[in-house]
XYZ file of C-alpha atoms in Angstrom:
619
model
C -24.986 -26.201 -2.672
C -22.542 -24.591 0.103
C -21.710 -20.610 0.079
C -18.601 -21.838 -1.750
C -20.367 -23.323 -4.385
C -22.498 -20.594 -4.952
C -20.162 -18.262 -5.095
C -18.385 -20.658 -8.181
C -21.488 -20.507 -10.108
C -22.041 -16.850 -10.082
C -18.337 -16.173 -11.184
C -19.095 -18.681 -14.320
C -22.544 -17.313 -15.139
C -20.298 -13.717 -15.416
C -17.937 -15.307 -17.782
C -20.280 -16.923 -19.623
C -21.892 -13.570 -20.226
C -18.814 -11.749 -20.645
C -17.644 -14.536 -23.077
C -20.837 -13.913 -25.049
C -19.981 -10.051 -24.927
C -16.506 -10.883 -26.411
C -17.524 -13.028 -29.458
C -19.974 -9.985 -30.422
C -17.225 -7.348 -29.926
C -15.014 -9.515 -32.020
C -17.611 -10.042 -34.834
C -17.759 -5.954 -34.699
C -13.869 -5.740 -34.704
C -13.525 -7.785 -37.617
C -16.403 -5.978 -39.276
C -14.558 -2.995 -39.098
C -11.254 -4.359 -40.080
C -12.762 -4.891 -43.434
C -14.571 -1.425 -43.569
C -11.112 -0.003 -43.506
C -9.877 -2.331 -46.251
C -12.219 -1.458 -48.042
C -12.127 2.271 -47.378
C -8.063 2.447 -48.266
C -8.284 0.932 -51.149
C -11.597 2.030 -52.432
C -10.356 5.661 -51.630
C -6.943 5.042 -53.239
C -9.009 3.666 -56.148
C -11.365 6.443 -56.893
C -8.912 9.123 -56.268
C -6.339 7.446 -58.838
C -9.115 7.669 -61.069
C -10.116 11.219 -60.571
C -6.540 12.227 -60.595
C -6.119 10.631 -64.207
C -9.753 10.807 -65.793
C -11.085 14.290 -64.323
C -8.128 16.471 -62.983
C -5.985 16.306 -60.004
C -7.851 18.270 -57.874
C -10.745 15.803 -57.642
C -8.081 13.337 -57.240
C -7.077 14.917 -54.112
C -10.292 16.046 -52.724
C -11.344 11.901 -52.858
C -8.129 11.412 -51.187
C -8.447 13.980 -48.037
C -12.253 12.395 -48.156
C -11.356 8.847 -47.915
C -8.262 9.871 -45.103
C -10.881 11.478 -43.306
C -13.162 8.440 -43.227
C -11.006 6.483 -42.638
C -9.491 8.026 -39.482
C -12.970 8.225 -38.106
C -13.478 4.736 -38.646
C -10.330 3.790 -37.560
C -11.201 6.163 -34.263
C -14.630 3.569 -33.439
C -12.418 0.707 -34.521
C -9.409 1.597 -31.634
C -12.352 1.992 -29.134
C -14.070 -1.611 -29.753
C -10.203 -3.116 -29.507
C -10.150 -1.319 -26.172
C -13.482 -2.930 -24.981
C -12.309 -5.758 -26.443
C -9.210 -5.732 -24.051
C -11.281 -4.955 -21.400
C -13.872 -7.890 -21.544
C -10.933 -10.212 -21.937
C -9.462 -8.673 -18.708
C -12.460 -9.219 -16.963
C -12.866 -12.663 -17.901
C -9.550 -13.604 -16.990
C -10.068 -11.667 -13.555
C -12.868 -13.802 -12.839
C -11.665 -17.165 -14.059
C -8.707 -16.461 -11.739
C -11.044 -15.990 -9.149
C -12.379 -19.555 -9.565
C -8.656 -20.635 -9.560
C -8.629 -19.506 -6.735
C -11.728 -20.789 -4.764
C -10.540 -24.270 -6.615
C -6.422 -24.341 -4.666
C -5.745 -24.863 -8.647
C -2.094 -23.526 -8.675
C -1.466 -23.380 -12.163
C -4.182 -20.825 -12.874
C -3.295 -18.761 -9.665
C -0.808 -15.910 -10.522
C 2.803 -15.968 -8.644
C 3.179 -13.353 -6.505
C 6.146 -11.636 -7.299
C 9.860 -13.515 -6.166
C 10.622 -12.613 -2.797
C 13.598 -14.491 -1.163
C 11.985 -16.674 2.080
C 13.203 -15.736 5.683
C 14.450 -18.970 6.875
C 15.198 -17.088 10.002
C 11.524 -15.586 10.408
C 9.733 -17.126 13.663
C 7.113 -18.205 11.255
C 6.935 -17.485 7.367
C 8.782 -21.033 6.267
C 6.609 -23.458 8.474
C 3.496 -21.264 7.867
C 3.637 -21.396 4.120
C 3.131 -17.770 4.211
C 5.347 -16.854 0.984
C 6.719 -18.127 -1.513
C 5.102 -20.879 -4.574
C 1.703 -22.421 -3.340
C 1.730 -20.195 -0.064
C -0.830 -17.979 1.521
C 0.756 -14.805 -0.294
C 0.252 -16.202 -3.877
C -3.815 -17.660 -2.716
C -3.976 -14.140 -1.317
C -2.453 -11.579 -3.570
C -4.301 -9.772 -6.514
C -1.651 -6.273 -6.352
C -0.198 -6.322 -9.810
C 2.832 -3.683 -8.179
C 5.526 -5.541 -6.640
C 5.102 -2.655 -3.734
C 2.006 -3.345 -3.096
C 2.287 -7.350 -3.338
C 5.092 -6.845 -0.929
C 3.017 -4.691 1.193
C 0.755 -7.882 1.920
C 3.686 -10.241 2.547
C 4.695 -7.637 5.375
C 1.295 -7.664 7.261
C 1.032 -11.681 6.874
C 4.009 -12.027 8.201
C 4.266 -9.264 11.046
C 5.579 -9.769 14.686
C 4.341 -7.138 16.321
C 0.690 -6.765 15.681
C -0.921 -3.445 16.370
C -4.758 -3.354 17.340
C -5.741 0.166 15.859
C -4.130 -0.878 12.555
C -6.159 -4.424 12.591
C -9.020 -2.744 13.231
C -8.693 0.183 10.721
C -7.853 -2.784 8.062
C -11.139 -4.754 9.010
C -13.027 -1.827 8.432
C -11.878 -1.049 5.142
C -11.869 -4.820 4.237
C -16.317 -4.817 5.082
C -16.374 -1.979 3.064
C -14.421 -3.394 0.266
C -15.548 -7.192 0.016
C -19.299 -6.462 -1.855
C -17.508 -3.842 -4.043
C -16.853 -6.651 -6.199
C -16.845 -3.866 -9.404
C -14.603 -1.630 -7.647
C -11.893 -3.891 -7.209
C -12.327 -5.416 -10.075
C -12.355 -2.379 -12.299
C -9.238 -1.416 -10.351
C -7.498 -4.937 -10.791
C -8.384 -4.474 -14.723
C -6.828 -0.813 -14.912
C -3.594 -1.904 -13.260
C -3.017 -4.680 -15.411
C -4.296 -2.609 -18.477
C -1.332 -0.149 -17.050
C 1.415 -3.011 -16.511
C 0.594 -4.242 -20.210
C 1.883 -0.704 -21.375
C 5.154 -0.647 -19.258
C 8.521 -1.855 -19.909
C 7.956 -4.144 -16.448
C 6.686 -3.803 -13.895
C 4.402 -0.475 -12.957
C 7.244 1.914 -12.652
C 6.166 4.106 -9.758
C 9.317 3.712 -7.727
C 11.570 4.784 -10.944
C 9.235 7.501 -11.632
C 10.057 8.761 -8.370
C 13.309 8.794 -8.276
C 13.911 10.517 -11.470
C 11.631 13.395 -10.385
C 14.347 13.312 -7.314
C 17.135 13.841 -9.169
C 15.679 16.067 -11.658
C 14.119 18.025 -8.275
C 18.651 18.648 -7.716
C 18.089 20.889 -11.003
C 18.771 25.055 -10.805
C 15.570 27.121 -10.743
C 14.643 28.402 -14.459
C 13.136 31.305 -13.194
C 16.125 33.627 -13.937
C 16.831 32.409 -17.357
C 12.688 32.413 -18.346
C 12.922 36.331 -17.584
C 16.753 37.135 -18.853
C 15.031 35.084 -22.523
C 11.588 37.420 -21.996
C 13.134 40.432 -21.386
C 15.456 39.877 -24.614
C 12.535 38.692 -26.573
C 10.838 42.066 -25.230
C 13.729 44.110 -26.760
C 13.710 41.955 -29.497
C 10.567 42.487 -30.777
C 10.407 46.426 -29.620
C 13.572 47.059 -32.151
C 11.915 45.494 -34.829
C 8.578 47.292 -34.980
C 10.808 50.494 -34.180
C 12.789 49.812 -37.402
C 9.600 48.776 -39.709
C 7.358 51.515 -38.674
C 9.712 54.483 -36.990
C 12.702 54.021 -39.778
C 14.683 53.040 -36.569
C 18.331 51.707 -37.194
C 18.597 47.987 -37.892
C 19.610 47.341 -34.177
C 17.262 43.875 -33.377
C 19.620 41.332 -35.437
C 21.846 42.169 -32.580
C 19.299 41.678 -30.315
C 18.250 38.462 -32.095
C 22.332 37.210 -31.705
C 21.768 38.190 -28.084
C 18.851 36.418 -27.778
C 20.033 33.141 -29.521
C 23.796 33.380 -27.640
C 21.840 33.021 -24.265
C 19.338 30.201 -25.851
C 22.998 28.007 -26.869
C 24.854 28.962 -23.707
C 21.913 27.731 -21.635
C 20.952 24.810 -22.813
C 22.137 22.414 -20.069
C 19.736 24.404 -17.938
C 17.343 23.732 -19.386
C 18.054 19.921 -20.188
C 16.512 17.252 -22.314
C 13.352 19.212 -22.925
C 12.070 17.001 -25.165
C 12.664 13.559 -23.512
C 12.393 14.954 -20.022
C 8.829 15.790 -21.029
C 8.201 12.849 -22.763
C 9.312 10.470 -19.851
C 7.402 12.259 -17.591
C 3.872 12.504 -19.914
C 4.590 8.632 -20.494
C 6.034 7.736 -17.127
C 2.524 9.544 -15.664
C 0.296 8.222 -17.945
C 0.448 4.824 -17.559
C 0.143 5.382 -13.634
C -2.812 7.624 -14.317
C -4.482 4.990 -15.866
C -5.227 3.311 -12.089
C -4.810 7.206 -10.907
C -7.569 8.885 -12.645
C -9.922 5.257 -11.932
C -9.455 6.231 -8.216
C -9.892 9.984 -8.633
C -13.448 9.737 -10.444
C -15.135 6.706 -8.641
C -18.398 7.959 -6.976
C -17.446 6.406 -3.002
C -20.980 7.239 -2.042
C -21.695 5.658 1.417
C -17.820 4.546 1.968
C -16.694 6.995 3.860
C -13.339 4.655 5.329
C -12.489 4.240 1.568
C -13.238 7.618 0.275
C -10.886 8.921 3.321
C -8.594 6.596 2.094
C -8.449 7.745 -1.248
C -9.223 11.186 -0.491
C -5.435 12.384 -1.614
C -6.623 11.659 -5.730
C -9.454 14.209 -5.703
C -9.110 16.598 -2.699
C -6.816 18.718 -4.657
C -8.543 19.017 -8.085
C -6.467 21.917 -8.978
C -3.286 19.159 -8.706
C -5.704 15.762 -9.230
C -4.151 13.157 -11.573
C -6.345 13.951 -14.667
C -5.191 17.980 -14.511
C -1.378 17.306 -13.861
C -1.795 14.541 -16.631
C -3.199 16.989 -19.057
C -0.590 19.860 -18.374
C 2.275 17.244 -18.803
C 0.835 16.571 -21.857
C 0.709 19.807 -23.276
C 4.325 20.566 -22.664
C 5.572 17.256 -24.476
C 3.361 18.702 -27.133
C 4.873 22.361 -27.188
C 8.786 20.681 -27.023
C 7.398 18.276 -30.440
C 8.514 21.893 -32.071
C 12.421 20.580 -31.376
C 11.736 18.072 -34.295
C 12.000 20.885 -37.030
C 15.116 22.358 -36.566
C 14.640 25.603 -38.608
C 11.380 26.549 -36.936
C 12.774 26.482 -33.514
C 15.292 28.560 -34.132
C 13.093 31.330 -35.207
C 10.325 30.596 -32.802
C 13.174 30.828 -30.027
C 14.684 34.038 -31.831
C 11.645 36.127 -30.999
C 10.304 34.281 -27.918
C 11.116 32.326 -24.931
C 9.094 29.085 -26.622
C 12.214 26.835 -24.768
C 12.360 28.674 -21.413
C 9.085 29.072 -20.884
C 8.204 25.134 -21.534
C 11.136 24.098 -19.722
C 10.029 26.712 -16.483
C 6.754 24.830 -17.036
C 7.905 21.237 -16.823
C 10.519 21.869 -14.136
C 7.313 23.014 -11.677
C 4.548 19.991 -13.357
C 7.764 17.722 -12.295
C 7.626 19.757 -8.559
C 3.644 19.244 -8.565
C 3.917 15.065 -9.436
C 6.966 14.992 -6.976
C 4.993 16.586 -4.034
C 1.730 14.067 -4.615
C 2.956 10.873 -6.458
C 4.560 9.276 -3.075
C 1.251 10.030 -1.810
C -0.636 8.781 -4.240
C 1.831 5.552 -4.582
C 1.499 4.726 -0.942
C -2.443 4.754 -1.540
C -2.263 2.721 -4.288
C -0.340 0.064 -2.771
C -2.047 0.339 0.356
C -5.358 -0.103 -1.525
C -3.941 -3.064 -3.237
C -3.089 -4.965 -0.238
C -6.234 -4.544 1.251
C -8.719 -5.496 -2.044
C -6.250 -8.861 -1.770
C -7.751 -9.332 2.096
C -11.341 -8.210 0.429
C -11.294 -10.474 -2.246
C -10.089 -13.256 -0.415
C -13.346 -12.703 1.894
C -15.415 -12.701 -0.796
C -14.328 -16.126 -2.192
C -14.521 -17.418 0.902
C -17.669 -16.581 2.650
C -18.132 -18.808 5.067
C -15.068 -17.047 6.427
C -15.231 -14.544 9.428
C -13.182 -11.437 10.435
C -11.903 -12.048 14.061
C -12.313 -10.324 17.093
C -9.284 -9.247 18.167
C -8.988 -7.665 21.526
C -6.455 -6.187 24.065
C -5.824 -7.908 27.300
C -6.943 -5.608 29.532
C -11.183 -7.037 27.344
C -10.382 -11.062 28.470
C -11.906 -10.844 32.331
C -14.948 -13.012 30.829
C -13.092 -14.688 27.639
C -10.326 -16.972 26.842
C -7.027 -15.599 25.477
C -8.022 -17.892 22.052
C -11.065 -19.292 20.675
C -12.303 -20.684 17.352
C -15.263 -22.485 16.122
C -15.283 -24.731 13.023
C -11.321 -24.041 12.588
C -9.931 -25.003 9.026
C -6.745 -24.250 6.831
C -6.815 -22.200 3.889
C -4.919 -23.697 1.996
C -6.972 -27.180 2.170
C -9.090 -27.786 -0.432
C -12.835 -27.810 1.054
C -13.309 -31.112 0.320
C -10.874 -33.013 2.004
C -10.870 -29.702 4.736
C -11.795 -31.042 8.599
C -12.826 -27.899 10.770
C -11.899 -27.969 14.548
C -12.649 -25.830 17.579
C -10.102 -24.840 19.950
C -9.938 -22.711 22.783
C -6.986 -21.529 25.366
C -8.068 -20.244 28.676
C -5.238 -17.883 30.309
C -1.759 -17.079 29.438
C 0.764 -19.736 30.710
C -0.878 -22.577 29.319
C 0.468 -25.311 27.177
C -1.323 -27.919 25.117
C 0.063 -31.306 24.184
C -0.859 -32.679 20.873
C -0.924 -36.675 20.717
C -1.679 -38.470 17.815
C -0.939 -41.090 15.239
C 1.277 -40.241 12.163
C -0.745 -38.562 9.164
C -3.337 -38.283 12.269
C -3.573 -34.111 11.478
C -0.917 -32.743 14.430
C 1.534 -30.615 12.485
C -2.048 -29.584 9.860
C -3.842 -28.780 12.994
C -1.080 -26.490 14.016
C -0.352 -24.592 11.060
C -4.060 -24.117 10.803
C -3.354 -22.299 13.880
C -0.816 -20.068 13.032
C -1.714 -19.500 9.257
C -5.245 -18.267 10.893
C -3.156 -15.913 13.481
C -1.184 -14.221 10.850
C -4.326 -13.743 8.683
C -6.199 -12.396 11.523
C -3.513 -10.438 12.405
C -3.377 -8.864 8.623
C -6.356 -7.347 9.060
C -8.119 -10.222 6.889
C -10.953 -12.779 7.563
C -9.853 -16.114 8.998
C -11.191 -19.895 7.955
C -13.608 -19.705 11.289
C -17.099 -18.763 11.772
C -15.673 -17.385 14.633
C -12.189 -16.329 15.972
C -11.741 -14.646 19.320
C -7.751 -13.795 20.438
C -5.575 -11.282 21.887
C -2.536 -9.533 20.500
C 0.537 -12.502 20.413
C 3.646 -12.483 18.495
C 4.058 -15.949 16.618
C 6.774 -18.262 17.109
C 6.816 -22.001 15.347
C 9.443 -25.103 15.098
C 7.223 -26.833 12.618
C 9.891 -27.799 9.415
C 13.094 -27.882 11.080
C 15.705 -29.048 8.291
C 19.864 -30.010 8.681
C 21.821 -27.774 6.697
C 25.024 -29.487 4.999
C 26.715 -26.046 3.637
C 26.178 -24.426 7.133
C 27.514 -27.875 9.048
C 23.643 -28.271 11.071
C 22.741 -32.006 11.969
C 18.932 -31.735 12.117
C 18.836 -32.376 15.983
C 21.559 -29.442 16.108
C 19.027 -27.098 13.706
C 16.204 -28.191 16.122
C 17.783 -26.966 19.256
C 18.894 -23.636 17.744
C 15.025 -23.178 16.803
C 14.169 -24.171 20.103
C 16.506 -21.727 21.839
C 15.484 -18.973 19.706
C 12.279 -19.254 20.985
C 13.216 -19.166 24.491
C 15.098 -15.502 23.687
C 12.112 -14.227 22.087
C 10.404 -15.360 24.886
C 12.758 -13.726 27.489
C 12.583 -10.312 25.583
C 10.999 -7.286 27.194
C 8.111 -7.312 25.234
C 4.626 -6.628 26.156
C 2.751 -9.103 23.404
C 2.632 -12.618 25.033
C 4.038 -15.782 22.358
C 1.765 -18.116 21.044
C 4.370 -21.195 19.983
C 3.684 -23.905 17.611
C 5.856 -26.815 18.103
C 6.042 -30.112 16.272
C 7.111 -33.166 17.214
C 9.564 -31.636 19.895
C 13.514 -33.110 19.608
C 12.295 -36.066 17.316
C 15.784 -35.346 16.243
C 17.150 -37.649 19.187
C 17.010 -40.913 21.381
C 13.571 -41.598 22.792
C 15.257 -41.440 26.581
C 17.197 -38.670 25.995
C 13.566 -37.258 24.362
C 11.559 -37.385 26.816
C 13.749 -35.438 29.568
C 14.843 -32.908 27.252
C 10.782 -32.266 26.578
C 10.067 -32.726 30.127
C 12.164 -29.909 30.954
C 11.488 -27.457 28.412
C 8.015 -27.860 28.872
C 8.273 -27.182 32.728
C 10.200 -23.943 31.614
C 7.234 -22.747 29.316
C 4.244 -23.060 31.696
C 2.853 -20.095 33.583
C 5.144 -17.436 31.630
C 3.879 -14.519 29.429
C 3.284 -17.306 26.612
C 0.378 -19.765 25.396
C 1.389 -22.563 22.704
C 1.304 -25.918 21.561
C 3.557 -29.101 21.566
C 2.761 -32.078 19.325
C 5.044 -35.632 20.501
C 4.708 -38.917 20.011
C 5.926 -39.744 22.978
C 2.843 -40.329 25.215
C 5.202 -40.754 28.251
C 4.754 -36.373 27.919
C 0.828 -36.496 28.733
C 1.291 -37.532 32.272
C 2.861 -33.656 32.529
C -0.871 -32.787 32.578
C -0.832 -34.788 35.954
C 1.327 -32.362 38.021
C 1.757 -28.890 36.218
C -2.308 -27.503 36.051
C -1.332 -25.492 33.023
C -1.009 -28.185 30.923
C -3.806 -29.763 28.640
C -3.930 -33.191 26.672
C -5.808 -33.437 22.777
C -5.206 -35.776 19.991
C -6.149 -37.489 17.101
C -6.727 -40.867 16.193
C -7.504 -42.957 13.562
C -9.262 -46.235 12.616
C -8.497 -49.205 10.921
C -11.280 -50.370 7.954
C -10.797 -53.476 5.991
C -6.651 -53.665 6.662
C -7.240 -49.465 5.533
C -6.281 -46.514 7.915
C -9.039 -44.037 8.061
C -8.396 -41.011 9.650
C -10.941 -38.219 10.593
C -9.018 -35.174 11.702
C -11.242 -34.701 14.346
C -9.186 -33.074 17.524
C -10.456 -34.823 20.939
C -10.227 -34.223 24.815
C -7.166 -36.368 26.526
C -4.093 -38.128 25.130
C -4.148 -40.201 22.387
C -5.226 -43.880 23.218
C -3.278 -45.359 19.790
C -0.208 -45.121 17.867
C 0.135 -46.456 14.735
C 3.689 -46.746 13.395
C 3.873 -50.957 13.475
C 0.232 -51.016 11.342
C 1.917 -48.695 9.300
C 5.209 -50.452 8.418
C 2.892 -54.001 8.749
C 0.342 -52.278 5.812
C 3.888 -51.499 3.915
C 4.574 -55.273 3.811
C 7.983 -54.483 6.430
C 8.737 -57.333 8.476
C 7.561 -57.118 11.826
C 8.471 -59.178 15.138
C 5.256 -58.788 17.339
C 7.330 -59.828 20.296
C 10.559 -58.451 19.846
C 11.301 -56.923 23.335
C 15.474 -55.785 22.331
């Protein structure tokens, strides 16, 4: 049993123990479901009965009773369901988990849609987003921000070393805290179940900017106080001094400035609402991160230090003062009693004062607190994808000024993530200095273009900040550039060998920009688009106008006429495939080899296909 494998049964030992766990919480739901039955109508029963046979008094006292029990019961009840949620979360975390270890698609969560840069130098021929990509194997964020947040490192141009290094820190610390992120996975979803989409940060946000465009309620809380003051000074004047009857005046005063106001002081009661609701389901994921005991992690309790180094303004505390003022504006709901209450007092004013500085308070910390989250949520994707994985490494990624003794690249047992590990062939590879150029030879279905996109799928992960399918990975800083899945458009007019060029060029301009990061280009199959004469020369030459410049890449052809290149330019390597033939079967191994290839195997192809074949045709 691999690491892999290991790592499978563990998950399914915890769901089969969680799955336990849920059929006894459900036998205790349902237990109680009846107990309240059985409580509403037993109550309703007795106190019918008392009301009728004894007096109506005892019917009423067996009524509060049985309300009573019944809300207490009904209190336990709410808190199994929640468990009951919770467990089910969990096992559903951890089954996806398996999905994922397993490639099976179905059970692995789309990220959220995200239109593909076709122009990107390498996020179509990569697989890096979109269905059945690296993003979706990758991401667990359940915000679109932070989902998206991933997508931007994977597919980044211009790495930066301290940010890959401050990631790969946090990632080590994050990747055994298996409870950590998955309490924090279960909370977010727990808190996207209760919104109207998707986690509504961003909306939050930019209603507290708007409402932040609002007058200051300062002068209208002390104009209503100072009223109220008067108010209430005339009327204990007039009951105990025989003063005149001057406060219904004051009271007309007092309610005049309470109508004429009142688009100050706006929506009290759904501004307060929105906000307590709006804030609440964040704080859900907010108040997780605020009380977690970080212990030993110091990178990750730095990282999340903005939740609980305030505790004056933490999460829990603004949550709790929002709440009170939706409370206090409930009193809008009976019509007669606010008008008196807001006769004699500033009840409005002072709640609205209140809100308009809770809504300052969450505007100040929530983008804050946001960017953490989604920050935090890209990187438990990298940490969880380690821990699936661990036979997978976190590379060492180094400036140039660290290669005197190493290559520019280097990997050991080299393998594509997105391979399942049974049919997966690792590879080592290594490029010595910048200015070199491999040529890939090979068969078709021999593993070139695979091999290649293992390559660059392993760059962008490394250069994410995440652990790579390698037990080791040594590289520089490069930006990425492939012509992997060149395609002909019809709407735009492109013949394939016309799409193919303009890939090709492109490459050449990124190459001639003033940039210090040396490319790392991924070719395949270079101009199959044309003749093999006219093929050959156009290779030739863009080859000889790659080597020795502030690029390393590779170039896979099946013309082997290319290899000889190796012959005359000393920057230029030879590996291929090859493949076997078994009882009329091909077998191929994957396995990438010194030289050119010795075999092609396009006739034994078309031959296996039953296509005619004319073994001496020399036209």
């Amino acid at each position: 049993m691999n690491k892999k494998q290991e790592r499978i049964h563990l998950l399914e030992r915890q769901i089969e123990r969680l799955r336990k766990r849920i059929d006894i919480v459900e036998l205790r739901s349902n237990w109680y479901s009846w107990v309240r039955v059985a409580i509403f109508l037993g109550g309703l029963a007795l106190a019918i009965l008392a009301f009728f046979f004894v007096n109506r008094w005892a019917g009423a006292a067996l009524a509060f009773v049985a309300i009573v029990i019944f809300a207490i019961v009904a209190r336990f009840h709410s808190r199994i369901e929640r468990s009951l949620v919770r467990h089910r979360l969990m096992a559903h975390i951890k089954a996806t988990q398996i999905a994922r270890i397993r490639l099976d698609w179905e059970a692995i969560p789309a990220a959220p849609s995200t239109e593909v840069l076709v122009e990107h130098p390498f996020e179509v021929d990569l697989d890096i987003g979109g269905a059945r990509s690296v993003h979706q194997l990758l991401n667990t964020a359940v915000s679109r921000e932070g989902s998206q947040r991933l997508r931007d490192w994977l597919l980044s141009t211009k790495p930066d070393l301290q940010t890959i290094r401050q990631r790969q820190t946090l990632v080590r610390e994050l990747t055994p805290l298996t409870l950590f992120r998955d309490k924090l996975l279960m909370n977010s979803l727990l808190a996207s179940r209760r919104a109207s989409e998707q986690l509504e940060g961003k909306r939050l946000l930019l209603w507290l900017d708007m409402q932040s465009q609002s007058a200051s309620l300062l002068p209208l809380l002390l104009g209503a106080s100072a009223l109220s003051g008067v108010t209430i000074v005339l009327l204990l004047l007039n009951v105990f001094l025989g003063f005149p009857y001057y406060w219904p005046l004051s009271i007309l005063a007092t309610l005049a400035l309470f109508f004429s106001t009142a688009h100050l002081r706006g929506d009290l009661f759904g501004d307060s609402y929105y906000l307590r609701d709006g804030f609440a389901t964040l704080s859900t994921v907010f108040e997780y991160l605020e009380h977690y005991p970080y212990g030993r992690q110091q990178h990750l309790k730095k990282l999340c230090e903005p939740f609980f180094v305030e505790h004056a303004h933490s999460p829990s505390v603004l949550l709790k003062r929002t709440a009170r003022i939706a409370s206090a504006s409930t009193l809008k709901n009976n019509g007669i009693l606010w008008l008196i209450v807001n006769a004699f007092v500033p009840w409005d004013a002072y709640c609205a004062y209140r809100l308009n500085q809770y809504k300052a308070q969450v505007a100040a910390r929530l983008p804050t607190w946001l960017d953490v989250w989604f920050e935090l949520e890209a990187l438990c994707s990298l940490a969880s994808f380690a821990y699936l994985n661990p036979e997978y490494s976190l590379p060492d990624v180094v400036p140039a000024t660290e290669l005197t003794r190493h290559e520019v690249f280097s990997a050991r047992d080299l393998g594509h993530p997105l391979i399942p590990l049974e049919k997966k062939v690792t590879n080592s590879f290594a490029i010595e200095k910048l200015g070199e150029i491999v040529i890939i030879t090979g068969s078709n279905m021999s593993g070139k273009s695979t091999f290649l996109r293992t390559l660059g799928v392993n760059l962008c992960l490394a250069y994410a900040g995440g652990p790579v399918n390698a037990t080791m990975l040594h590289t520089m800083l490069f930006r990425i550039f492939t012509c992997i899945r060149v395609s002909d458009s019809v709407t735009d007019g492109y013949s394939y060998f016309y799409a193919e060029v303009r890939r090709l060029k492109a490459l050449l301009v990124a190459l001639a920009q003033d940039e210090q990061l040396p490319l790392f280009f991924l070719i395949d199959e270079i101009f199959k688009g044309t003749n093999n004469r006219e093929r050959l020369i156009g290779s030739r030459s863009y080859v000889r106008n790659l080597v020795g410049r502030n690029c390393v890449g590779l170039i896979s052809t099946h013309d082997l006429e290319l290899v000889h290149l190796a012959d005359i330019l000393p920057e230029v390597s030879n590996h291929h495939f090859r493949e076997d033939v078994f009882g009329g079967r091909m077998v191929f191994d994957y396995v990438l080899r010194d030289g050119p290839s010795p075999t092609t195997n396009a006739l034994k192809i078309m031959q296996m296909e039953g296509l005619p074949i004319e073994e001496n045709d020399e036209s």
